[in-house]
PDB file of C-alpha atoms in Angstrom:
ATOM      1  CA  MET N   1     129.058  37.213 138.765  1.00  0.00           C
ATOM      2  CA  VAL N   2     130.849  36.534 141.903  1.00  0.00           C
ATOM      3  CA  ARG N   3     131.764  39.712 143.904  1.00  0.00           C
ATOM      4  CA  TRP N   4     135.139  39.490 145.778  1.00  0.00           C
ATOM      5  CA  ASN N   5     135.615  41.723 148.661  1.00  0.00           C
ATOM      6  CA  PRO N   6     139.064  43.481 148.466  1.00  0.00           C
ATOM      7  CA  LEU N   7     141.886  41.583 150.227  1.00  0.00           C
ATOM      8  CA  ASP N   8     142.942  43.249 153.459  1.00  0.00           C
ATOM      9  CA  VAL N   9     146.702  43.648 154.372  1.00  0.00           C
ATOM     10  CA  LYS N  10     146.125  42.583 157.937  1.00  0.00           C
ATOM     11  CA  GLN N  11     144.549  39.365 156.512  1.00  0.00           C
ATOM     12  CA  LEU N  12     147.385  38.795 154.320  1.00  0.00           C
ATOM     13  CA  LYS N  13     149.864  39.149 157.216  1.00  0.00           C
ATOM     14  CA  ALA N  14     147.688  36.706 159.364  1.00  0.00           C
ATOM     15  CA  LEU N  15     147.982  34.140 156.287  1.00  0.00           C
ATOM     16  CA  VAL N  16     151.775  34.453 155.804  1.00  0.00           C
ATOM     17  CA  THR N  17     152.445  34.244 159.660  1.00  0.00           C
ATOM     18  CA  VAL N  18     150.234  31.358 160.198  1.00  0.00           C
ATOM     19  CA  ALA N  19     151.862  29.457 157.213  1.00  0.00           C
ATOM     20  CA  GLU N  20     155.388  30.262 158.676  1.00  0.00           C
ATOM     21  CA  VAL N  21     154.869  29.517 162.377  1.00  0.00           C
ATOM     22  CA  GLY N  22     152.222  26.640 161.639  1.00  0.00           C
ATOM     23  CA  SER N  23     150.080  27.843 164.604  1.00  0.00           C
ATOM     24  CA  VAL N  24     147.453  30.423 164.951  1.00  0.00           C
ATOM     25  CA  THR N  25     148.480  30.715 168.581  1.00  0.00           C
ATOM     26  CA  ARG N  26     152.039  31.354 167.777  1.00  0.00           C
ATOM     27  CA  ALA N  27     150.948  33.627 164.888  1.00  0.00           C
ATOM     28  CA  ALA N  28     148.983  35.798 167.309  1.00  0.00           C
ATOM     29  CA  GLU N  29     152.199  36.172 169.602  1.00  0.00           C
ATOM     30  CA  VAL N  30     154.317  37.319 166.538  1.00  0.00           C
ATOM     31  CA  LEU N  31     151.476  39.764 165.326  1.00  0.00           C
ATOM     32  CA  HIS N  32     150.891  40.914 168.831  1.00  0.00           C
ATOM     33  CA  LEU N  33     147.120  40.009 168.454  1.00  0.00           C
ATOM     34  CA  VAL N  34     144.595  37.920 170.439  1.00  0.00           C
ATOM     35  CA  GLN N  35     144.229  34.509 168.820  1.00  0.00           C
ATOM     36  CA  PRO N  36     140.493  34.948 167.949  1.00  0.00           C
ATOM     37  CA  ALA N  37     141.575  38.013 165.760  1.00  0.00           C
ATOM     38  CA  VAL N  38     143.854  35.987 163.829  1.00  0.00           C
ATOM     39  CA  THR N  39     141.351  33.120 163.506  1.00  0.00           C
ATOM     40  CA  ARG N  40     138.708  35.792 162.173  1.00  0.00           C
ATOM     41  CA  GLN N  41     141.185  36.920 159.634  1.00  0.00           C
ATOM     42  CA  ILE N  42     141.806  33.624 158.175  1.00  0.00           C
ATOM     43  CA  ARG N  43     138.036  32.723 158.178  1.00  0.00           C
ATOM     44  CA  ALA N  44     137.255  36.035 156.386  1.00  0.00           C
ATOM     45  CA  LEU N  45     139.759  35.232 153.758  1.00  0.00           C
ATOM     46  CA  GLU N  46     138.204  31.785 153.176  1.00  0.00           C
ATOM     47  CA  GLN N  47     134.824  33.087 153.049  1.00  0.00           C
ATOM     48  CA  ASP N  48     135.790  35.744 150.607  1.00  0.00           C
ATOM     49  CA  LEU N  49     137.565  33.062 148.351  1.00  0.00           C
ATOM     50  CA  GLY N  50     135.164  30.297 148.959  1.00  0.00           C
ATOM     51  CA  VAL N  51     138.000  27.672 149.709  1.00  0.00           C
ATOM     52  CA  ALA N  52     139.881  26.341 152.739  1.00  0.00           C
ATOM     53  CA  LEU N  53     143.275  27.910 152.953  1.00  0.00           C
ATOM     54  CA  PHE N  54     144.610  25.458 155.771  1.00  0.00           C
ATOM     55  CA  GLU N  55     144.087  22.132 157.076  1.00  0.00           C
ATOM     56  CA  ARG N  56     144.567  21.284 160.686  1.00  0.00           C
ATOM     57  CA  THR N  57     147.119  18.337 161.321  1.00  0.00           C
ATOM     58  CA  ARG N  58     149.213  17.019 164.235  1.00  0.00           C
ATOM     59  CA  GLN N  59     152.078  19.103 162.989  1.00  0.00           C
ATOM     60  CA  GLY N  60     150.073  22.249 163.055  1.00  0.00           C
ATOM     61  CA  MET N  61     148.351  24.555 160.460  1.00  0.00           C
ATOM     62  CA  ARG N  62     149.235  23.273 156.812  1.00  0.00           C
ATOM     63  CA  PRO N  63     148.413  25.255 153.902  1.00  0.00           C
ATOM     64  CA  THR N  64     145.964  23.598 151.343  1.00  0.00           C
ATOM     65  CA  ASP N  65     146.855  23.863 147.472  1.00  0.00           C
ATOM     66  CA  ALA N  66     144.658  27.082 147.288  1.00  0.00           C
ATOM     67  CA  GLY N  67     146.452  28.338 150.379  1.00  0.00           C
ATOM     68  CA  LEU N  68     149.758  27.660 148.792  1.00  0.00           C
ATOM     69  CA  ILE N  69     148.822  29.743 145.659  1.00  0.00           C
ATOM     70  CA  LEU N  70     147.519  32.716 147.810  1.00  0.00           C
ATOM     71  CA  LEU N  71     150.551  32.411 149.986  1.00  0.00           C
ATOM     72  CA  GLU N  72     153.074  32.931 147.273  1.00  0.00           C
ATOM     73  CA  ARG N  73     151.268  36.119 145.999  1.00  0.00           C
ATOM     74  CA  ALA N  74     150.642  37.329 149.537  1.00  0.00           C
ATOM     75  CA  ARG N  75     154.273  37.245 150.236  1.00  0.00           C
ATOM     76  CA  ARG N  76     155.192  39.349 147.114  1.00  0.00           C
ATOM     77  CA  ALA N  77     152.489  41.791 147.853  1.00  0.00           C
ATOM     78  CA  LEU N  78     153.650  42.425 151.324  1.00  0.00           C
ATOM     79  CA  ASN N  79     157.180  42.656 150.158  1.00  0.00           C
ATOM     80  CA  GLU N  80     156.457  45.183 147.582  1.00  0.00           C
ATOM     81  CA  LEU N  81     154.406  47.270 150.120  1.00  0.00           C
ATOM     82  CA  GLU N  82     157.534  47.027 152.530  1.00  0.00           C
ATOM     83  CA  ARG N  83     159.688  48.143 149.734  1.00  0.00           C
ATOM     84  CA  ALA N  84     157.564  51.007 148.536  1.00  0.00           C
ATOM     85  CA  ARG N  85     157.351  52.199 152.115  1.00  0.00           C
ATOM     86  CA  ALA N  86     161.113  52.196 152.425  1.00  0.00           C
ATOM     87  CA  GLU N  87     161.571  54.315 149.087  1.00  0.00           C
ATOM     88  CA  ILE N  88     158.765  56.644 149.669  1.00  0.00           C
ATOM     89  CA  GLN N  89     159.959  57.836 153.256  1.00  0.00           C
ATOM     90  CA  PRO N  90     163.717  57.987 153.088  1.00  0.00           C
ATOM     91  CA  ALA N  91     165.983  60.162 155.345  1.00  0.00           C
ATOM     92  CA  PRO N  92     167.103  63.371 153.528  1.00  0.00           C
ATOM     93  CA  GLY N  93     169.736  62.720 151.085  1.00  0.00           C
ATOM     94  CA  ALA N  94     169.862  59.081 151.830  1.00  0.00           C
ATOM     95  CA  VAL N  95     169.270  56.080 149.504  1.00  0.00           C
ATOM     96  CA  THR N  96     167.036  53.819 151.137  1.00  0.00           C
ATOM     97  CA  GLY N  97     165.015  50.622 150.178  1.00  0.00           C
ATOM     98  CA  ILE N  98     164.952  46.841 150.238  1.00  0.00           C
ATOM     99  CA  VAL N  99     167.307  44.941 147.880  1.00  0.00           C
ATOM    100  CA  THR N 100     167.387  41.269 147.561  1.00  0.00           C
ATOM    101  CA  VAL N 101     170.562  39.965 145.973  1.00  0.00           C
ATOM    102  CA  GLY N 102     171.504  36.446 144.880  1.00  0.00           C
ATOM    103  CA  LEU N 103     175.051  35.081 145.078  1.00  0.00           C
ATOM    104  CA  LEU N 104     176.177  31.845 143.579  1.00  0.00           C
ATOM    105  CA  ASP N 105     177.026  29.153 146.359  1.00  0.00           C
ATOM    106  CA  SER N 106     180.598  29.000 145.002  1.00  0.00           C
ATOM    107  CA  SER N 107     181.234  32.777 145.314  1.00  0.00           C
ATOM    108  CA  SER N 108     179.176  33.561 148.465  1.00  0.00           C
ATOM    109  CA  ASP N 109     182.147  33.101 150.790  1.00  0.00           C
ATOM    110  CA  LEU N 110     184.202  35.653 148.824  1.00  0.00           C
ATOM    111  CA  LEU N 111     181.847  38.284 148.088  1.00  0.00           C
ATOM    112  CA  ALA N 112     178.757  38.299 150.888  1.00  0.00           C
ATOM    113  CA  GLU N 113     180.751  39.823 153.685  1.00  0.00           C
ATOM    114  CA  PRO N 114     182.507  42.413 151.731  1.00  0.00           C
ATOM    115  CA  LEU N 115     179.232  43.321 149.883  1.00  0.00           C
ATOM    116  CA  VAL N 116     177.183  43.776 153.224  1.00  0.00           C
ATOM    117  CA  SER N 117     180.166  45.716 154.806  1.00  0.00           C
ATOM    118  CA  ALA N 118     180.279  48.115 151.988  1.00  0.00           C
ATOM    119  CA  ILE N 119     176.447  48.621 151.897  1.00  0.00           C
ATOM    120  CA  ALA N 120     176.181  49.109 155.582  1.00  0.00           C
ATOM    121  CA  ARG N 121     179.210  51.634 155.604  1.00  0.00           C
ATOM    122  CA  ASP N 122     178.076  53.649 152.608  1.00  0.00           C
ATOM    123  CA  HIS N 123     174.190  53.259 152.510  1.00  0.00           C
ATOM    124  CA  PRO N 124     172.940  52.379 155.814  1.00  0.00           C
ATOM    125  CA  GLY N 125     169.306  53.098 154.772  1.00  0.00           C
ATOM    126  CA  ILE N 126     169.332  49.979 152.415  1.00  0.00           C
ATOM    127  CA  ASP N 127     167.923  46.830 153.925  1.00  0.00           C
ATOM    128  CA  LEU N 128     170.086  44.394 152.148  1.00  0.00           C
ATOM    129  CA  ARG N 129     168.987  40.656 151.806  1.00  0.00           C
ATOM    130  CA  VAL N 130     171.360  38.094 150.525  1.00  0.00           C
ATOM    131  CA  LEU N 131     170.091  34.688 149.154  1.00  0.00           C
ATOM    132  CA  THR N 132     172.534  31.912 147.776  1.00  0.00           C
ATOM    133  CA  ALA N 133     171.901  29.038 145.609  1.00  0.00           C
ATOM    134  CA  TYR N 134     172.845  27.456 142.206  1.00  0.00           C
ATOM    135  CA  SER N 135     172.589  29.616 139.029  1.00  0.00           C
ATOM    136  CA  GLY N 136     169.401  27.914 137.828  1.00  0.00           C
ATOM    137  CA  HIS N 137     167.658  28.462 141.040  1.00  0.00           C
ATOM    138  CA  LEU N 138     168.741  32.161 141.108  1.00  0.00           C
ATOM    139  CA  GLN N 139     167.694  32.737 137.456  1.00  0.00           C
ATOM    140  CA  GLN N 140     164.060  31.178 138.386  1.00  0.00           C
ATOM    141  CA  TRP N 141     163.947  33.574 141.427  1.00  0.00           C
ATOM    142  CA  LEU N 142     164.863  36.556 139.308  1.00  0.00           C
ATOM    143  CA  ASP N 143     162.241  35.702 136.598  1.00  0.00           C
ATOM    144  CA  ASP N 144     159.769  35.183 139.584  1.00  0.00           C
ATOM    145  CA  GLY N 145     160.477  38.569 141.073  1.00  0.00           C
ATOM    146  CA  ASP N 146     161.952  37.357 144.318  1.00  0.00           C
ATOM    147  CA  LEU N 147     165.537  38.659 143.729  1.00  0.00           C
ATOM    148  CA  ASP N 148     166.428  42.394 142.297  1.00  0.00           C
ATOM    149  CA  LEU N 149     169.734  41.247 141.043  1.00  0.00           C
ATOM    150  CA  SER N 150     171.904  38.148 141.006  1.00  0.00           C
ATOM    151  CA  LEU N 151     175.050  36.570 139.730  1.00  0.00           C
ATOM    152  CA  LEU N 152     174.501  33.687 137.346  1.00  0.00           C
ATOM    153  CA  TYR N 153     176.859  31.835 134.987  1.00  0.00           C
ATOM    154  CA  ASP N 154     176.870  31.050 131.235  1.00  0.00           C
ATOM    155  CA  LEU N 155     173.792  33.170 130.344  1.00  0.00           C
ATOM    156  CA  ASP N 156     173.207  35.648 127.762  1.00  0.00           C
ATOM    157  CA  ASP N 157     170.429  38.332 127.692  1.00  0.00           C
ATOM    158  CA  THR N 158     166.956  36.795 127.948  1.00  0.00           C
ATOM    159  CA  PRO N 159     163.425  38.236 127.115  1.00  0.00           C
ATOM    160  CA  SER N 160     163.227  38.871 130.863  1.00  0.00           C
ATOM    161  CA  LEU N 161     166.852  39.626 131.915  1.00  0.00           C
ATOM    162  CA  ASN N 162     169.554  42.046 131.162  1.00  0.00           C
ATOM    163  CA  VAL N 163     172.954  40.394 131.562  1.00  0.00           C
ATOM    164  CA  LYS N 164     176.263  42.098 132.219  1.00  0.00           C
ATOM    165  CA  PRO N 165     179.503  39.751 131.885  1.00  0.00           C
ATOM    166  CA  LEU N 166     181.951  40.173 134.774  1.00  0.00           C
ATOM    167  CA  VAL N 167     184.391  37.278 135.007  1.00  0.00           C
ATOM    168  CA  ARG N 168     185.724  34.103 133.587  1.00  0.00           C
ATOM    169  CA  GLU N 169     187.097  31.288 135.472  1.00  0.00           C
ATOM    170  CA  LYS N 170     188.289  27.904 134.932  1.00  0.00           C
ATOM    171  CA  LEU N 171     186.911  24.694 136.321  1.00  0.00           C
ATOM    172  CA  TRP N 172     189.057  22.633 138.656  1.00  0.00           C
ATOM    173  CA  ALA N 173     189.551  18.968 139.404  1.00  0.00           C
ATOM    174  CA  VAL N 174     188.981  18.514 143.178  1.00  0.00           C
ATOM    175  CA  ALA N 175     190.240  15.583 145.275  1.00  0.00           C
ATOM    176  CA  PRO N 176     191.154  14.504 148.700  1.00  0.00           C
ATOM    177  CA  PRO N 177     194.674  15.919 150.075  1.00  0.00           C
ATOM    178  CA  THR N 178     196.348  12.509 149.494  1.00  0.00           C
ATOM    179  CA  ALA N 179     195.745  12.918 145.566  1.00  0.00           C
ATOM    180  CA  GLY N 180     198.304  15.699 145.714  1.00  0.00           C
ATOM    181  CA  LEU N 181     196.845  17.781 143.042  1.00  0.00           C
ATOM    182  CA  LEU N 182     198.665  21.150 142.468  1.00  0.00           C
ATOM    183  CA  ALA N 183     197.361  24.374 141.050  1.00  0.00           C
ATOM    184  CA  ALA N 184     200.553  24.639 138.768  1.00  0.00           C
ATOM    185  CA  VAL N 185     200.023  21.370 137.347  1.00  0.00           C
ATOM    186  CA  PRO N 186     196.705  21.161 135.235  1.00  0.00           C
ATOM    187  CA  VAL N 187     194.890  17.662 135.297  1.00  0.00           C
ATOM    188  CA  PRO N 188     193.427  16.199 131.948  1.00  0.00           C
ATOM    189  CA  PHE N 189     189.796  15.539 132.081  1.00  0.00           C
ATOM    190  CA  GLU N 190     190.427  11.725 131.223  1.00  0.00           C
ATOM    191  CA  GLU N 191     192.506  11.323 134.421  1.00  0.00           C
ATOM    192  CA  VAL N 192     189.676  12.936 136.348  1.00  0.00           C
ATOM    193  CA  ALA N 193     186.941  10.532 134.941  1.00  0.00           C
ATOM    194  CA  ALA N 194     189.066   7.556 135.783  1.00  0.00           C
ATOM    195  CA  HIS N 195     188.041   8.066 139.440  1.00  0.00           C
ATOM    196  CA  PRO N 196     184.679   7.703 140.947  1.00  0.00           C
ATOM    197  CA  LEU N 197     182.804  11.191 140.860  1.00  0.00           C
ATOM    198  CA  VAL N 198     180.797  13.202 143.134  1.00  0.00           C
ATOM    199  CA  MET N 199     178.757  15.436 140.795  1.00  0.00           C
ATOM    200  CA  PRO N 200     176.219  18.238 140.784  1.00  0.00           C
ATOM    201  CA  ALA N 201     172.778  16.931 140.044  1.00  0.00           C
ATOM    202  CA  ALA N 202     171.693  16.176 136.438  1.00  0.00           C
ATOM    203  CA  GLY N 203     170.133  19.424 134.779  1.00  0.00           C
ATOM    204  CA  HIS N 204     172.366  21.862 136.890  1.00  0.00           C
ATOM    205  CA  GLY N 205     174.277  24.426 134.762  1.00  0.00           C
ATOM    206  CA  LEU N 206     177.743  23.258 136.294  1.00  0.00           C
ATOM    207  CA  ARG N 207     176.759  19.772 135.431  1.00  0.00           C
ATOM    208  CA  ALA N 208     176.112  20.660 131.911  1.00  0.00           C
ATOM    209  CA  LEU N 209     179.454  22.334 131.650  1.00  0.00           C
ATOM    210  CA  ILE N 210     181.108  19.203 133.111  1.00  0.00           C
ATOM    211  CA  ASP N 211     179.215  16.760 130.761  1.00  0.00           C
ATOM    212  CA  ALA N 212     180.284  19.085 127.851  1.00  0.00           C
ATOM    213  CA  ALA N 213     183.834  18.685 129.008  1.00  0.00           C
ATOM    214  CA  ALA N 214     183.302  14.838 128.977  1.00  0.00           C
ATOM    215  CA  ALA N 215     182.037  14.687 125.603  1.00  0.00           C
ATOM    216  CA  ARG N 216     184.908  16.885 124.239  1.00  0.00           C
ATOM    217  CA  ALA N 217     187.441  14.638 125.997  1.00  0.00           C
ATOM    218  CA  GLY N 218     185.732  11.576 124.695  1.00  0.00           C
ATOM    219  CA  THR N 219     185.236   9.785 127.910  1.00  0.00           C
ATOM    220  CA  ALA N 220     182.561   8.500 130.211  1.00  0.00           C
ATOM    221  CA  MET N 221     182.054   9.419 133.818  1.00  0.00           C
ATOM    222  CA  ASN N 222     181.581   7.137 136.755  1.00  0.00           C
ATOM    223  CA  VAL N 223     179.227   9.186 138.696  1.00  0.00           C
ATOM    224  CA  VAL N 224     178.739   7.613 142.188  1.00  0.00           C
ATOM    225  CA  VAL N 225     176.811  10.521 144.007  1.00  0.00           C
ATOM    226  CA  GLN N 226     174.803  13.443 142.834  1.00  0.00           C
ATOM    227  CA  THR N 227     174.024  16.467 144.925  1.00  0.00           C
ATOM    228  CA  ASN N 228     172.430  20.063 144.538  1.00  0.00           C
ATOM    229  CA  SER N 229     174.927  21.254 147.278  1.00  0.00           C
ATOM    230  CA  MET N 230     178.406  22.556 146.945  1.00  0.00           C
ATOM    231  CA  HIS N 231     179.135  22.045 150.527  1.00  0.00           C
ATOM    232  CA  VAL N 232     178.142  18.315 150.259  1.00  0.00           C
ATOM    233  CA  GLN N 233     180.214  17.861 147.190  1.00  0.00           C
ATOM    234  CA  LYS N 234     183.327  19.065 148.970  1.00  0.00           C
ATOM    235  CA  GLN N 235     182.385  17.070 152.271  1.00  0.00           C
ATOM    236  CA  LEU N 236     181.949  13.634 150.335  1.00  0.00           C
ATOM    237  CA  VAL N 237     185.293  14.348 148.476  1.00  0.00           C
ATOM    238  CA  ARG N 238     187.239  15.071 151.906  1.00  0.00           C
ATOM    239  CA  ALA N 239     185.402  11.687 153.185  1.00  0.00           C
ATOM    240  CA  GLY N 240     187.076   9.759 150.174  1.00  0.00           C
ATOM    241  CA  HIS N 241     183.933   9.025 148.155  1.00  0.00           C
ATOM    242  CA  GLY N 242     185.420  10.321 144.861  1.00  0.00           C
ATOM    243  CA  TRP N 243     186.805  13.388 143.106  1.00  0.00           C
ATOM    244  CA  THR N 244     184.674  16.296 141.859  1.00  0.00           C
ATOM    245  CA  VAL N 245     184.715  19.339 139.580  1.00  0.00           C
ATOM    246  CA  LEU N 246     184.249  22.828 141.018  1.00  0.00           C
ATOM    247  CA  PRO N 247     185.101  26.503 139.985  1.00  0.00           C
ATOM    248  CA  GLY N 248     188.282  27.659 141.712  1.00  0.00           C
ATOM    249  CA  VAL N 249     186.555  30.366 143.741  1.00  0.00           C
ATOM    250  CA  GLY N 250     184.631  27.638 145.635  1.00  0.00           C
ATOM    251  CA  ILE N 251     187.536  25.717 146.788  1.00  0.00           C
ATOM    252  CA  ALA N 252     190.350  28.328 147.384  1.00  0.00           C
ATOM    253  CA  GLU N 253     190.026  28.234 151.225  1.00  0.00           C
ATOM    254  CA  ASP N 254     189.817  24.480 151.302  1.00  0.00           C
ATOM    255  CA  VAL N 255     193.025  24.209 149.313  1.00  0.00           C
ATOM    256  CA  ALA N 256     194.644  26.709 151.372  1.00  0.00           C
ATOM    257  CA  ASN N 257     193.799  25.004 154.666  1.00  0.00           C
ATOM    258  CA  GLY N 258     194.959  21.670 153.203  1.00  0.00           C
ATOM    259  CA  SER N 259     191.491  19.885 153.546  1.00  0.00           C
ATOM    260  CA  LEU N 260     191.223  19.284 149.706  1.00  0.00           C
ATOM    261  CA  SER N 261     193.729  19.269 146.744  1.00  0.00           C
ATOM    262  CA  ALA N 262     192.895  20.661 143.384  1.00  0.00           C
ATOM    263  CA  ALA N 263     194.220  21.640 139.887  1.00  0.00           C
ATOM    264  CA  PRO N 264     192.807  23.236 136.782  1.00  0.00           C
ATOM    265  CA  LEU N 265     191.061  20.997 134.237  1.00  0.00           C
ATOM    266  CA  CYS N 266     192.723  20.716 131.107  1.00  0.00           C
ATOM    267  CA  GLU N 267     192.189  18.692 127.614  1.00  0.00           C
ATOM    268  CA  PRO N 268     189.708  20.383 127.595  1.00  0.00           C
ATOM    269  CA  THR N 269     190.322  23.437 129.528  1.00  0.00           C
ATOM    270  CA  THR N 270     186.793  24.289 130.678  1.00  0.00           C
ATOM    271  CA  TRP N 271     185.627  27.883 131.490  1.00  0.00           C
ATOM    272  CA  ARG N 272     182.504  29.260 133.136  1.00  0.00           C
ATOM    273  CA  SER N 273     181.404  32.923 132.631  1.00  0.00           C
ATOM    274  CA  ILE N 274     179.938  34.752 135.671  1.00  0.00           C
ATOM    275  CA  VAL N 275     177.264  37.436 134.828  1.00  0.00           C
ATOM    276  CA  LEU N 276     175.301  39.849 136.762  1.00  0.00           C
ATOM    277  CA  GLY N 277     171.610  39.549 135.854  1.00  0.00           C
ATOM    278  CA  THR N 278     168.754  42.104 136.430  1.00  0.00           C
ATOM    279  CA  PRO N 279     165.161  42.205 135.351  1.00  0.00           C
ATOM    280  CA  ARG N 280     164.339  43.958 132.063  1.00  0.00           C
ATOM    281  CA  THR N 281     160.858  45.103 133.401  1.00  0.00           C
ATOM    282  CA  GLY N 282     159.940  47.870 136.001  1.00  0.00           C
ATOM    283  CA  ARG N 283     161.594  50.755 137.229  1.00  0.00           C
ATOM    284  CA  ARG N 284     165.084  50.108 138.945  1.00  0.00           C
ATOM    285  CA  ALA N 285     164.992  51.696 142.344  1.00  0.00           C
ATOM    286  CA  PRO N 286     167.955  53.810 143.436  1.00  0.00           C
ATOM    287  CA  ALA N 287     168.766  51.303 146.014  1.00  0.00           C
ATOM    288  CA  THR N 288     168.999  48.511 143.592  1.00  0.00           C
ATOM    289  CA  HIS N 289     171.363  50.496 141.386  1.00  0.00           C
ATOM    290  CA  VAL N 290     173.633  51.116 144.244  1.00  0.00           C
ATOM    291  CA  VAL N 291     173.889  47.263 144.994  1.00  0.00           C
ATOM    292  CA  VAL N 292     174.213  46.477 141.377  1.00  0.00           C
ATOM    293  CA  GLU N 293     177.314  48.893 141.195  1.00  0.00           C
ATOM    294  CA  GLU N 294     178.804  47.763 144.562  1.00  0.00           C
ATOM    295  CA  LEU N 295     178.420  44.046 143.579  1.00  0.00           C
ATOM    296  CA  ALA N 296     180.321  44.603 140.311  1.00  0.00           C
ATOM    297  CA  ARG N 297     182.915  46.630 142.351  1.00  0.00           C
ATOM    298  CA  GLN N 298     183.543  43.889 144.794  1.00  0.00           C
ATOM    299  CA  VAL N 299     183.887  41.237 142.065  1.00  0.00           C
ATOM    300  CA  HIS N 300     186.468  43.376 140.256  1.00  0.00           C
ATOM    301  CA  SER N 301     188.301  43.941 143.612  1.00  0.00           C
ATOM    302  CA  ALA N 302     188.422  40.308 144.259  1.00  0.00           C
ATOM    303  CA  LEU N 303     190.225  39.832 140.833  1.00  0.00           C
ATOM    304  CA  ARG N 304     192.663  42.689 141.245  1.00  0.00           C
ATOM    305  CA  ARG N 305     193.723  41.208 144.649  1.00  0.00           C
ATOM    306  CA  GLY N 306     194.094  37.629 143.302  1.00  0.00           C
ATOM    307  CA  LEU N 307     191.508  36.263 145.598  1.00  0.00           C
ATOM    308  CA  TRP N 308     189.635  34.473 142.476  1.00  0.00           C
ATOM    309  CA  PRO N 309     191.840  31.482 141.299  1.00  0.00           C
ATOM    310  CA  SER N 310     192.266  31.183 137.529  1.00  0.00           C
ATOM    311  CA  ALA N 311     189.927  33.928 136.659  1.00  0.00           C
ATOM    312  CA  GLN N 312     190.189  37.059 134.490  1.00  0.00           C
ATOM    313  CA  PRO N 313     187.696  39.898 133.686  1.00  0.00           C
ATOM    314  CA  SER N 314     185.210  39.298 130.933  1.00  0.00           C
ATOM    315  CA  GLU N 315     185.687  41.244 127.757  1.00  0.00           C
ATOM    316  CA  PRO N 316     183.510  44.402 127.499  1.00  0.00           C
TER     317      PRO N 316
END
């Protein structure tokens, strides 16, 4: 039977740092160690596991396949230790801890700054970390334990996640300013589909909603570009490569400053549902509970103030 020595926290920190900076020399500087000490820690890990964790290339130290496997788990282990330290040693009466929250790309401009400001003002002991992505990526990060909570869309409860509906919003046709689209004049999907389209990549949740709308309208789409970035979608539309379809919250500022024109979709009217997802497993730390409540509060505040175009609260 193979006996493995216990993995040392210092060794895991050395592994993660070398992978992030790509150099033992730079890792030693970051960790405030001498270079031979970092080299010994990596070699000790490799000897204990019986595999090479890095290969040296002209571009620097690159993790091997085995190194990538250990790296993923080492990052999570170190993160959990950091979280535990923050929760165990709070200031008297304070809520402390590390909370990582996921925001949809389309909602980040509206929600990120108010959320960060509210947490910093009311709970300065919380170390808040904000990640943005499309819903599919955020859901995967939640399932993997890399997020504590996240906004998602068009999702019901799953075996791994609890879901709280927050808001329903319409999807909008988005075009260059010269198209003259108006918020008060909805655009039939058939008219949108008559233009070249810049679309989210196939398999993305928003693309699935758009494809379903095209099917209901009985029309084919001329997709000329696919991308996984809302920023790129809007950039390509501004440059005249075609029209696109996005949620109203993602283009409100662009319409206000005149860089895009937009109108709600109709025939069919297409909605997406924004939900707040949290893992089912594990104890919810007080800091996470605080951020869950504050994020929901910020969403409802944006709705009340009319900052979320063509949106309404979800029914309880």
